[in-house]
PDB file of C-alpha atoms in Angstrom:
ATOM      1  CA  UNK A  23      -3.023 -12.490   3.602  1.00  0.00           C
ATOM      2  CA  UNK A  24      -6.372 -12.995   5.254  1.00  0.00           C
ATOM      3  CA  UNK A  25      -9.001 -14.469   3.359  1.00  0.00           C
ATOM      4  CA  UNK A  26     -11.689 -11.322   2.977  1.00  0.00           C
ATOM      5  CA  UNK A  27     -15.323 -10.855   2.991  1.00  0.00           C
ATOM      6  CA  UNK A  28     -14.983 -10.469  -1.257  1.00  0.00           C
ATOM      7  CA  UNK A  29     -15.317 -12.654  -3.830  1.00  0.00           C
ATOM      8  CA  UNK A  30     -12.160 -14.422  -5.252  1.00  0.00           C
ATOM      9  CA  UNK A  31     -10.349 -12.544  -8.077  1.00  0.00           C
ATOM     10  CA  UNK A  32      -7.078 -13.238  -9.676  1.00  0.00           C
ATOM     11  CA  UNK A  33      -4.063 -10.722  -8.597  1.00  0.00           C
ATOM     12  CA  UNK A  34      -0.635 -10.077 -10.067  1.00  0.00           C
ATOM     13  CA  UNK A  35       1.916 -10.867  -7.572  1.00  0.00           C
ATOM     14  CA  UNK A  36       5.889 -10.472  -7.329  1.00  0.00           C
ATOM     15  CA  UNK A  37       8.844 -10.168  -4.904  1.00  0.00           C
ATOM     16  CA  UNK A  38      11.056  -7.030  -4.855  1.00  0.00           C
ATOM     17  CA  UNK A  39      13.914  -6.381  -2.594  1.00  0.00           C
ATOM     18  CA  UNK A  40      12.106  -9.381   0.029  1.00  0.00           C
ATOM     19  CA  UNK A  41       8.927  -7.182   0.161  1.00  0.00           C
ATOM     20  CA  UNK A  42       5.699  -9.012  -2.206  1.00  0.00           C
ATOM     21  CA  UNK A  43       3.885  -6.777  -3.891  1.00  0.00           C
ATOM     22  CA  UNK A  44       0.719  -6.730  -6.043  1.00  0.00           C
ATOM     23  CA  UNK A  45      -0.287  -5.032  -9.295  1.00  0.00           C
ATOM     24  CA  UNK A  46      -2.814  -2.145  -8.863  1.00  0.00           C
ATOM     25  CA  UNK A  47      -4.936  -2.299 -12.302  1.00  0.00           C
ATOM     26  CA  UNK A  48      -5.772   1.434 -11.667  1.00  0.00           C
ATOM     27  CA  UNK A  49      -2.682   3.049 -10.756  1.00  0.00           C
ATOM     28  CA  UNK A  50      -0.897   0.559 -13.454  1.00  0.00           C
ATOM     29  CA  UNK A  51       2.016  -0.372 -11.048  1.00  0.00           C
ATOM     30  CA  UNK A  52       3.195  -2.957  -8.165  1.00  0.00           C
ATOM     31  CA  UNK A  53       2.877  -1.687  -4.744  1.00  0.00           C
ATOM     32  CA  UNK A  54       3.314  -2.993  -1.702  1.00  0.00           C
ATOM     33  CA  UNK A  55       1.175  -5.793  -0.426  1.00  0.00           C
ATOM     34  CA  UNK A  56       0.259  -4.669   3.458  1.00  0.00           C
ATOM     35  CA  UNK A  57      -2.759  -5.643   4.941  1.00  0.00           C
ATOM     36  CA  UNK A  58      -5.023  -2.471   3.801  1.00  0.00           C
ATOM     37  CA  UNK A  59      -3.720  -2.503   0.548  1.00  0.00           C
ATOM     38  CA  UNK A  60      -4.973  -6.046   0.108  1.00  0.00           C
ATOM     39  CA  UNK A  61      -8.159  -4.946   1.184  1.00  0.00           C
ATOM     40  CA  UNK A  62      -7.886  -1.874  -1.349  1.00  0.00           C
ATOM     41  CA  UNK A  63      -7.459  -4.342  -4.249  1.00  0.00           C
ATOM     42  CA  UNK A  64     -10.238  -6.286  -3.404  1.00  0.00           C
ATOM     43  CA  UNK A  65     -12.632  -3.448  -3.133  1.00  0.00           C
ATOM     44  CA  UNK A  66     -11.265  -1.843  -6.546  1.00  0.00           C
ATOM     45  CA  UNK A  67     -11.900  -5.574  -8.173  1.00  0.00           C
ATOM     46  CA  UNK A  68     -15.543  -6.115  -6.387  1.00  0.00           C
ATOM     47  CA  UNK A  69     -16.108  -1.964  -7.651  1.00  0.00           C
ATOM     48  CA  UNK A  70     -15.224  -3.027 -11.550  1.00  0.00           C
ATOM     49  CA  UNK A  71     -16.263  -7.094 -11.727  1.00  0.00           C
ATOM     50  CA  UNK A  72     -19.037  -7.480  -8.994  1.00  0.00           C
ATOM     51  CA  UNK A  73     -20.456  -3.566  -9.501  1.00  0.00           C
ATOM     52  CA  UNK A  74     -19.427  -2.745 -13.406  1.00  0.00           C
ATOM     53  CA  UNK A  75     -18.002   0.534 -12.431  1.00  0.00           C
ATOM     54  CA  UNK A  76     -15.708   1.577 -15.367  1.00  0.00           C
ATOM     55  CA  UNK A  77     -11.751   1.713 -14.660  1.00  0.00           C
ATOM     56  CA  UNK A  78     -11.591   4.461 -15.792  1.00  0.00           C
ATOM     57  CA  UNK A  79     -13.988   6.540 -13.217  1.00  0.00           C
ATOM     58  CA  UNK A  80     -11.728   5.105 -10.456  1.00  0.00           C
ATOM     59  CA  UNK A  81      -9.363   6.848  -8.434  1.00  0.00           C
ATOM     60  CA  UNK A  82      -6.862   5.666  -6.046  1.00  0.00           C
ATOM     61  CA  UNK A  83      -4.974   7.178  -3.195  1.00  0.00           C
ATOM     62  CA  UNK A  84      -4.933  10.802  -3.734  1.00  0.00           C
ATOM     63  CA  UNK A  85      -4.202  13.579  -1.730  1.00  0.00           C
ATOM     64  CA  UNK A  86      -6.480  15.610  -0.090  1.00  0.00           C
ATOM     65  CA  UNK A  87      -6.472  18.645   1.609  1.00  0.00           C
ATOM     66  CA  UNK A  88      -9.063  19.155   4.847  1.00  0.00           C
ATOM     67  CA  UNK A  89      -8.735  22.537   6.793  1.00  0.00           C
ATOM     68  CA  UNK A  90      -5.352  22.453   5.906  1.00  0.00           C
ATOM     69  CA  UNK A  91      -4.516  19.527   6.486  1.00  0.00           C
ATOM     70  CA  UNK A  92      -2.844  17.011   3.872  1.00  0.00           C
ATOM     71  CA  UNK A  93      -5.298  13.512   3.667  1.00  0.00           C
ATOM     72  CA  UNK A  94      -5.163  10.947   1.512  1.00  0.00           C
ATOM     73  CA  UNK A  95      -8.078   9.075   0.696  1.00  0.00           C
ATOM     74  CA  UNK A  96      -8.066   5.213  -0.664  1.00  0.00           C
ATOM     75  CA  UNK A  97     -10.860   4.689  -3.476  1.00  0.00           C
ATOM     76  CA  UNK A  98     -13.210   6.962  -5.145  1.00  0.00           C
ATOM     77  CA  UNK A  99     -15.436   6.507  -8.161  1.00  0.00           C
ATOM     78  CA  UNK A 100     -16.473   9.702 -10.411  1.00  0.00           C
ATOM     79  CA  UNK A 101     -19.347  10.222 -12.111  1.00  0.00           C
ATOM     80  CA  UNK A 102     -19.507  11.355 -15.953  1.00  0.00           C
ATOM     81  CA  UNK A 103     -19.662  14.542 -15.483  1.00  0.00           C
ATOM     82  CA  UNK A 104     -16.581  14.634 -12.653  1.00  0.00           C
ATOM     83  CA  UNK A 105     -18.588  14.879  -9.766  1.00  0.00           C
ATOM     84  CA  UNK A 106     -17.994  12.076  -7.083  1.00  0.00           C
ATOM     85  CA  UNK A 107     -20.479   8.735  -7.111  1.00  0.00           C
ATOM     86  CA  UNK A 108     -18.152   7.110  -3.963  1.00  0.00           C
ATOM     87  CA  UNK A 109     -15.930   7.242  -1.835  1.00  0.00           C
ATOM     88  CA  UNK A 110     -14.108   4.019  -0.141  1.00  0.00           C
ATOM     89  CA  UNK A 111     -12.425   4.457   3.082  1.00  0.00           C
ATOM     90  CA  UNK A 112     -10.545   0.666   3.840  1.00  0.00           C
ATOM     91  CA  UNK A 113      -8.871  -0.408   7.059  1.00  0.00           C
ATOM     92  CA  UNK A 114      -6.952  -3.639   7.802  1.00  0.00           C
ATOM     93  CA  UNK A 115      -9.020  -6.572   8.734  1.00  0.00           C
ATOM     94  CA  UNK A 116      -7.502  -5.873  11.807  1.00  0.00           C
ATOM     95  CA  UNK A 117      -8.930  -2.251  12.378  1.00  0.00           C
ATOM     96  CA  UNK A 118     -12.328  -2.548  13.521  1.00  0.00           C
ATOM     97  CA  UNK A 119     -14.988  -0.173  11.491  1.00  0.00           C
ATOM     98  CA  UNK A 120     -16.076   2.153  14.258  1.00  0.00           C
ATOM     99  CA  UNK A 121     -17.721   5.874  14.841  1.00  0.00           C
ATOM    100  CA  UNK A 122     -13.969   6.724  14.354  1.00  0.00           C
ATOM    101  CA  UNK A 123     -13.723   5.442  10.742  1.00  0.00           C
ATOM    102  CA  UNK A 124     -17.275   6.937   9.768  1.00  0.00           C
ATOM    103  CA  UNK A 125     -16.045  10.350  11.200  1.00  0.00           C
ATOM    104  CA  UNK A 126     -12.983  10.364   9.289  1.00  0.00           C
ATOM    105  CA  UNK A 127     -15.117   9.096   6.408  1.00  0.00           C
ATOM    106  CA  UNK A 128     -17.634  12.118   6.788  1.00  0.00           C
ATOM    107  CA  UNK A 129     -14.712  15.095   6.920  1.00  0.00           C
ATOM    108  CA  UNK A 130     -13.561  13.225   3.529  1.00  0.00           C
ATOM    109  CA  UNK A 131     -16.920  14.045   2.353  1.00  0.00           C
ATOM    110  CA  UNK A 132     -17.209  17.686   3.263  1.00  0.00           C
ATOM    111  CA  UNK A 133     -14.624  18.243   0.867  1.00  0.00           C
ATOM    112  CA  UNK A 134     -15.599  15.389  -1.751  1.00  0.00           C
ATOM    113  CA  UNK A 135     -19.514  15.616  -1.658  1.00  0.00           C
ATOM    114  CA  UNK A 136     -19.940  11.795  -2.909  1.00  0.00           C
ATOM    115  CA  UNK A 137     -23.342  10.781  -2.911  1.00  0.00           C
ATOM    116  CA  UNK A 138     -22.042   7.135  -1.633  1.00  0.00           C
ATOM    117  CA  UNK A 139     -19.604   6.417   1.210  1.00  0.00           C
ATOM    118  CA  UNK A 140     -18.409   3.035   1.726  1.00  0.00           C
ATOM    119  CA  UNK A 141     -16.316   1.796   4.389  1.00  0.00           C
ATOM    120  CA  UNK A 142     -14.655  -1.719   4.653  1.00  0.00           C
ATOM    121  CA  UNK A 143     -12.005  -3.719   6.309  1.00  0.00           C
ATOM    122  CA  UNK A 144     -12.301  -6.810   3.907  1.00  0.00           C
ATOM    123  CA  UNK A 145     -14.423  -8.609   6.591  1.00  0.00           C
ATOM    124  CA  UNK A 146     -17.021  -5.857   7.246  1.00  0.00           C
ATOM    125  CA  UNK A 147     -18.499  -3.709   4.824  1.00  0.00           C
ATOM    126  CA  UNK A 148     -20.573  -0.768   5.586  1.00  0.00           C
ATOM    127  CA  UNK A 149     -22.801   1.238   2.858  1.00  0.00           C
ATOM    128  CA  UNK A 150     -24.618   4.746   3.235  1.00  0.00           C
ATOM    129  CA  UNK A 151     -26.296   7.434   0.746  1.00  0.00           C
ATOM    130  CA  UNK A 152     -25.846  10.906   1.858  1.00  0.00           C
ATOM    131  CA  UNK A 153     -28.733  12.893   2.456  1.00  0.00           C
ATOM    132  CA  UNK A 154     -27.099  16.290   2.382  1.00  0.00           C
ATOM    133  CA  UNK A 155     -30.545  18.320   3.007  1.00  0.00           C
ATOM    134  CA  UNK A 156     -30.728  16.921   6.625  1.00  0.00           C
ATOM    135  CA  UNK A 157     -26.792  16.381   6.768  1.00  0.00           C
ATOM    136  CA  UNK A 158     -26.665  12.827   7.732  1.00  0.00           C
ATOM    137  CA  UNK A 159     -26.461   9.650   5.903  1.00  0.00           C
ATOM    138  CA  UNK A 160     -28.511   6.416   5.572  1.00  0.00           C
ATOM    139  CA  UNK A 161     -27.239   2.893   5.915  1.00  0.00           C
ATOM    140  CA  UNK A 162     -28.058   0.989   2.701  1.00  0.00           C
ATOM    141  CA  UNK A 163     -27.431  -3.184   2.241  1.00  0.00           C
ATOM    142  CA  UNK A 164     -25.198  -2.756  -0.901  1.00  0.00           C
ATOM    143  CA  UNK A 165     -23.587   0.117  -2.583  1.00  0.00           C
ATOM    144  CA  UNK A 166     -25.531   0.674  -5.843  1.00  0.00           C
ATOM    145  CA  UNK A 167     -24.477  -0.961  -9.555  1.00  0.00           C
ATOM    146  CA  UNK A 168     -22.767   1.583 -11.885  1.00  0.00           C
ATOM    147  CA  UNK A 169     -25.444   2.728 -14.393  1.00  0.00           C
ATOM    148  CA  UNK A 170     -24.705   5.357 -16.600  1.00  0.00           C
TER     149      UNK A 170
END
């Protein structure tokens, strides 16, 4: 796998059927190890070791329905109360992070209203606070420490 813009962590690894798959500590099972889902599993580490958001205030590839249309989204982080703190939208380091990515990002958000977007593919790593009065966001340098 590539090395990623992340700190290092340790991962859970095994083979299955000559696929190699890696342990998801949030949705408590091996999946399979592509190139986005590595990316996923760093960002869910950096989120609860680098960031202290709790485990269990993350979700993980959920569906999503947007003008009828069935989405699935790859990371976000509740608040308390059940409202949304983030969402993470994660592409292959492969996929470059483009006005594409932070449009599909944004109709995520119409649905979700997270305060936080982040979008990532392992090498790049882009930050923004929604400013739903003027409906737009902000670039930030780092998506905020949990704090409850």
């Amino acid at each position: 796998m590539h090395k990623l813009n992340f700190p290092s962590y340790r991962f859970r690894f095994k083979n299955s059927e000559n696929k190699v798959l890696i342990f998801d500590i949030i949705r408590k099972k091996f999946v399979v190890l592509q190139p986005e889902e590595w990316v996923r599993q760093n960002c869910i580490h950096f989120l609860i070791e680098d960031k202290n958001y709790p485990k269990s205030l993350i979700n993980v590839e959920k569906e999503l329905k947007i003008n009828d249309l069935k989405k699935r989204y790859d990371i976000i982080v509740f608040k308390p109360n059940g409202d949304i703190q983030l969402v993470v939208e994660c592409k292959s380091p492969t996929i470059a992070i483009n006005q594409k990515v932070f449009d599909q990002i944004a109709r995520y958000n119409l649905v979700l209203n997270s305060d936080y977007l982040m979008v990532t593919n392992g090498l790049n790593h882009y930050y923004c606070e929604m400013d739903f009065n003027n409906e737009r966001y902000q670039f930030l340098r780092d998506i905020p420490s949990y704090t409850k």
